[in-house]
PDB file of C-alpha atoms in Angstrom:
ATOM      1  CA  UNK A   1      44.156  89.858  34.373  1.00 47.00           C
ATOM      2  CA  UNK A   2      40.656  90.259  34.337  1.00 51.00           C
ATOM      3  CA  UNK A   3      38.242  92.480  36.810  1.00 51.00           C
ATOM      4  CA  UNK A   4      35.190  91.566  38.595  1.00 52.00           C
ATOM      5  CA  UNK A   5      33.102  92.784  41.107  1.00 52.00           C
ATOM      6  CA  UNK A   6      33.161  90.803  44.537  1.00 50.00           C
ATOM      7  CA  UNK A   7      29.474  91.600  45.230  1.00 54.00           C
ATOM      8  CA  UNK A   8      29.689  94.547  47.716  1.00 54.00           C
ATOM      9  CA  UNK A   9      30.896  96.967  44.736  1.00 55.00           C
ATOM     10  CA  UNK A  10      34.960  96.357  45.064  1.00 55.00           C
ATOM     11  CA  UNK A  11      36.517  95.413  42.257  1.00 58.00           C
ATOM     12  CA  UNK A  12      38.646  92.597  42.606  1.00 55.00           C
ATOM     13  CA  UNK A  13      40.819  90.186  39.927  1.00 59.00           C
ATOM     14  CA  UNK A  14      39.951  86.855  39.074  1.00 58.00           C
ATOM     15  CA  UNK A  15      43.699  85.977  40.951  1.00 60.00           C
ATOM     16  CA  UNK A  16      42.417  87.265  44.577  1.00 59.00           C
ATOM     17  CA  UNK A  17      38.780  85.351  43.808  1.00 57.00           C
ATOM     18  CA  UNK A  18      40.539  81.787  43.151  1.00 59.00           C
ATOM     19  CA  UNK A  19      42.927  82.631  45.872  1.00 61.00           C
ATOM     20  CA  UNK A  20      39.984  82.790  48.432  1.00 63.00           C
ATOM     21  CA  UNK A  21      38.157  79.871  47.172  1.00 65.00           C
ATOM     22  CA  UNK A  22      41.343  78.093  47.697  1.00 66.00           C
ATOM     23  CA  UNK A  23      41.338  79.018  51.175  1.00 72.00           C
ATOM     24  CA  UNK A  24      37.913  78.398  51.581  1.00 82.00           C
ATOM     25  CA  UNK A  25      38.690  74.947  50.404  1.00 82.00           C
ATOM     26  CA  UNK A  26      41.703  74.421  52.533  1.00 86.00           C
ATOM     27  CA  UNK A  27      39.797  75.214  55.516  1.00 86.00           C
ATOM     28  CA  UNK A  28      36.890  73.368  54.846  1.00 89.00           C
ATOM     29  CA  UNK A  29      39.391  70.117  54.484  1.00 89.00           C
ATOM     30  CA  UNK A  30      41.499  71.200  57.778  1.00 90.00           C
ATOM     31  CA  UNK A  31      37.879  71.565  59.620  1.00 93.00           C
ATOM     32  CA  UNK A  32      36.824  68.154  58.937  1.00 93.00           C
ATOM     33  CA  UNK A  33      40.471  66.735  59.317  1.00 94.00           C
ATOM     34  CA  UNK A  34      40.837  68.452  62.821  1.00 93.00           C
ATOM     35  CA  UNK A  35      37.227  67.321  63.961  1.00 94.00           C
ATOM     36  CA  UNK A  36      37.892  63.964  63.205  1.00 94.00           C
ATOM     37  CA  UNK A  37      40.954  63.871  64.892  1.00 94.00           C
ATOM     38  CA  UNK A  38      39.625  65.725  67.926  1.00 93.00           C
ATOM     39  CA  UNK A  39      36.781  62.609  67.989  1.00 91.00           C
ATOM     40  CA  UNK A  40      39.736  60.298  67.706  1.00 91.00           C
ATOM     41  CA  UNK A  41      41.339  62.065  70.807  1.00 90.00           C
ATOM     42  CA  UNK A  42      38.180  61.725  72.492  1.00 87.00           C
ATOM     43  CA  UNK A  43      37.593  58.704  72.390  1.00 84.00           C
ATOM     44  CA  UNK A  44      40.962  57.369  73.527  1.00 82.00           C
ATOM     45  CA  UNK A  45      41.299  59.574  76.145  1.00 80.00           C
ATOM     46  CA  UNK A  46      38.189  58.167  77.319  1.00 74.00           C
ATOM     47  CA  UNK A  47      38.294  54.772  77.053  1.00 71.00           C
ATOM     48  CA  UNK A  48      40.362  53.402  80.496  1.00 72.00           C
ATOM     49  CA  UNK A  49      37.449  54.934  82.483  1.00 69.00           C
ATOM     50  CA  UNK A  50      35.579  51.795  83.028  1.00 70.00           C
ATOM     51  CA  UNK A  51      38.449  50.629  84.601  1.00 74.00           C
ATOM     52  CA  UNK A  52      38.760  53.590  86.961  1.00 71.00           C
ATOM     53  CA  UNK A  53      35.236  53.790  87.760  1.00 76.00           C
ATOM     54  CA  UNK A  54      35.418  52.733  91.062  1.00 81.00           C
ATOM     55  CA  UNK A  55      38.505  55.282  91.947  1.00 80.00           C
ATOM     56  CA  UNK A  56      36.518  58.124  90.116  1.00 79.00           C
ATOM     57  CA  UNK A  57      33.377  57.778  92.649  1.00 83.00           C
ATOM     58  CA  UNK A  58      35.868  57.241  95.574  1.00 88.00           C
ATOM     59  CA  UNK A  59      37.321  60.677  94.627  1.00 88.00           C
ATOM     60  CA  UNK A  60      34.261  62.773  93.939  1.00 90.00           C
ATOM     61  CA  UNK A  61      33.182  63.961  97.248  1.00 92.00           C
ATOM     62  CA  UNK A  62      37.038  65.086  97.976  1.00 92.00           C
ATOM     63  CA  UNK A  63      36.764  67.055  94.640  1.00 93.00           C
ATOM     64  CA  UNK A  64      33.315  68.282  94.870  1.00 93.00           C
ATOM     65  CA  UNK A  65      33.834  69.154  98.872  1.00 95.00           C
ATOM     66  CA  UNK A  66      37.060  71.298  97.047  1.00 96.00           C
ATOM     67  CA  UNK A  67      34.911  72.945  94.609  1.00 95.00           C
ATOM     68  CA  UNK A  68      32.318  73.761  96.867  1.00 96.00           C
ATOM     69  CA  UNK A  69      34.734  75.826  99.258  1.00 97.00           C
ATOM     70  CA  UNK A  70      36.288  76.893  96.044  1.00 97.00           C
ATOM     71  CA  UNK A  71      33.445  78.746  94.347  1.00 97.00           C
ATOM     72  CA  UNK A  72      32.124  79.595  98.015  1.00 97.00           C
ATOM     73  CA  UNK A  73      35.212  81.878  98.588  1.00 97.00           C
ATOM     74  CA  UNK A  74      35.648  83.049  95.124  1.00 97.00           C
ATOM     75  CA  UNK A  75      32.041  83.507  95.062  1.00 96.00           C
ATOM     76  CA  UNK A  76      32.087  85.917  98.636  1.00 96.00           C
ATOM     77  CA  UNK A  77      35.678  87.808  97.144  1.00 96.00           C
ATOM     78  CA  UNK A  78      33.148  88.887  94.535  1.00 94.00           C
ATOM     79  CA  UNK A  79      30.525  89.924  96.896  1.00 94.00           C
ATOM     80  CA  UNK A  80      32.872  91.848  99.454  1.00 93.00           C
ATOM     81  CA  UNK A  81      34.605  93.525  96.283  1.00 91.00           C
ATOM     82  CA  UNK A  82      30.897  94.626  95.295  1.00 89.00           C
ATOM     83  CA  UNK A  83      30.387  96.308  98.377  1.00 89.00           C
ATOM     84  CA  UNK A  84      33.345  97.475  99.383  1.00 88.00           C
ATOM     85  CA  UNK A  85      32.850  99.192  95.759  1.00 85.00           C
ATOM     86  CA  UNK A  86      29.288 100.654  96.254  1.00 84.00           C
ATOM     87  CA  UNK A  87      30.014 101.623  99.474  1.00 82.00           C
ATOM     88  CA  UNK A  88      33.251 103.957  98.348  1.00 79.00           C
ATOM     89  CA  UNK A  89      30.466 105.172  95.110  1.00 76.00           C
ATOM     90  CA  UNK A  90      28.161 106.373  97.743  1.00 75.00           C
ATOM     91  CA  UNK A  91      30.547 107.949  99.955  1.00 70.00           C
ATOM     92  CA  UNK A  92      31.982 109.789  97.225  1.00 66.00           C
ATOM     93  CA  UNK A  93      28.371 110.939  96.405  1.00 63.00           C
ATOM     94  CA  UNK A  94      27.678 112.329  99.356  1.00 61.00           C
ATOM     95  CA  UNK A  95      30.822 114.622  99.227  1.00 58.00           C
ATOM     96  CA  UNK A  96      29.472 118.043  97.920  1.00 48.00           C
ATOM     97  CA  UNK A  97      31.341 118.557  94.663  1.00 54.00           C
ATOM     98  CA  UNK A  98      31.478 115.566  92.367  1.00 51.00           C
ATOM     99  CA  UNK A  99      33.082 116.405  89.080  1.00 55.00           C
ATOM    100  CA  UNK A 100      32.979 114.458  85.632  1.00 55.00           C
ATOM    101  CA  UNK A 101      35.786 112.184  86.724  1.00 56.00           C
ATOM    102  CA  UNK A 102      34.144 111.268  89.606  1.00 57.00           C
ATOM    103  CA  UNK A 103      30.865 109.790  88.192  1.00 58.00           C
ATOM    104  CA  UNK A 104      33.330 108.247  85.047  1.00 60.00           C
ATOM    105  CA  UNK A 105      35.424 106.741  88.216  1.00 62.00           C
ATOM    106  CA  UNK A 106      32.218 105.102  89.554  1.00 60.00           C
ATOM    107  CA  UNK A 107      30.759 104.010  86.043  1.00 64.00           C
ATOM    108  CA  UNK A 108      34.068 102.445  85.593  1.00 64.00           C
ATOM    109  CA  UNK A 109      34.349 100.489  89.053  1.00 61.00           C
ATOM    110  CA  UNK A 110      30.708  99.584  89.004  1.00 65.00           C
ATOM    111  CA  UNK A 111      31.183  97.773  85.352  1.00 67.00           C
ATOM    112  CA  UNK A 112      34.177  96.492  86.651  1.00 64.00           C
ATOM    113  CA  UNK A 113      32.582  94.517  89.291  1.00 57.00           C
TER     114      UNK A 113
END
């Protein structure tokens, strides 16, 4: 077989170059395929909703009233753990010797949250 260069300086044979375009090829095809199916999915999925509009609105404020106390709590975890977290940093930087693993400890638990 023949040698080429694949543009960054490598040398690679004319097998490994038609084995990528190939590829390239395949997964151009499969990307189109799998879009047009996932529009086809779409599409049916979608298409009863007119005829559950009216159970869809009646729903809504249960859901959204869920969501709300949902994200809320998830939202105040978050918080607490933040705090709860700065407040242990500056307690441990107040003690009188804080070594390398200390400060990495607190890097860590501050990225963390």
């Amino acid at each position: 077989t023949t040698s080429s260069h694949d543009g960054n300086g490598n040398r690679a044979n004319n097998n490994d170059i038609n084995k990528n375009n190939n590829n390239n090829a395949i997964a151009k095809a499969g990307e189109t395929l799998g879009t047009s199916l996932l529009y086809l999915f779409f599409a049916t999925a979608g298409a009863p909703g007119w005829r559950l509009k009216d159970s869809i609105q009646q729903s809504f404020p249960p859901i959204a009233s869920f969501l709300v106390v949902l994200y809320g709590v998830h939202g105040a975890v978050l918080w607490g753990t933040k705090k709860m977290v700065d407040y242990a940093c500056a307690t441990k930087k107040d003690a009188a010797s804080a070594d390398d693993d200390d400060i990495e400890e607190k890097s860590f638990w501050r990225n963390v949250v």
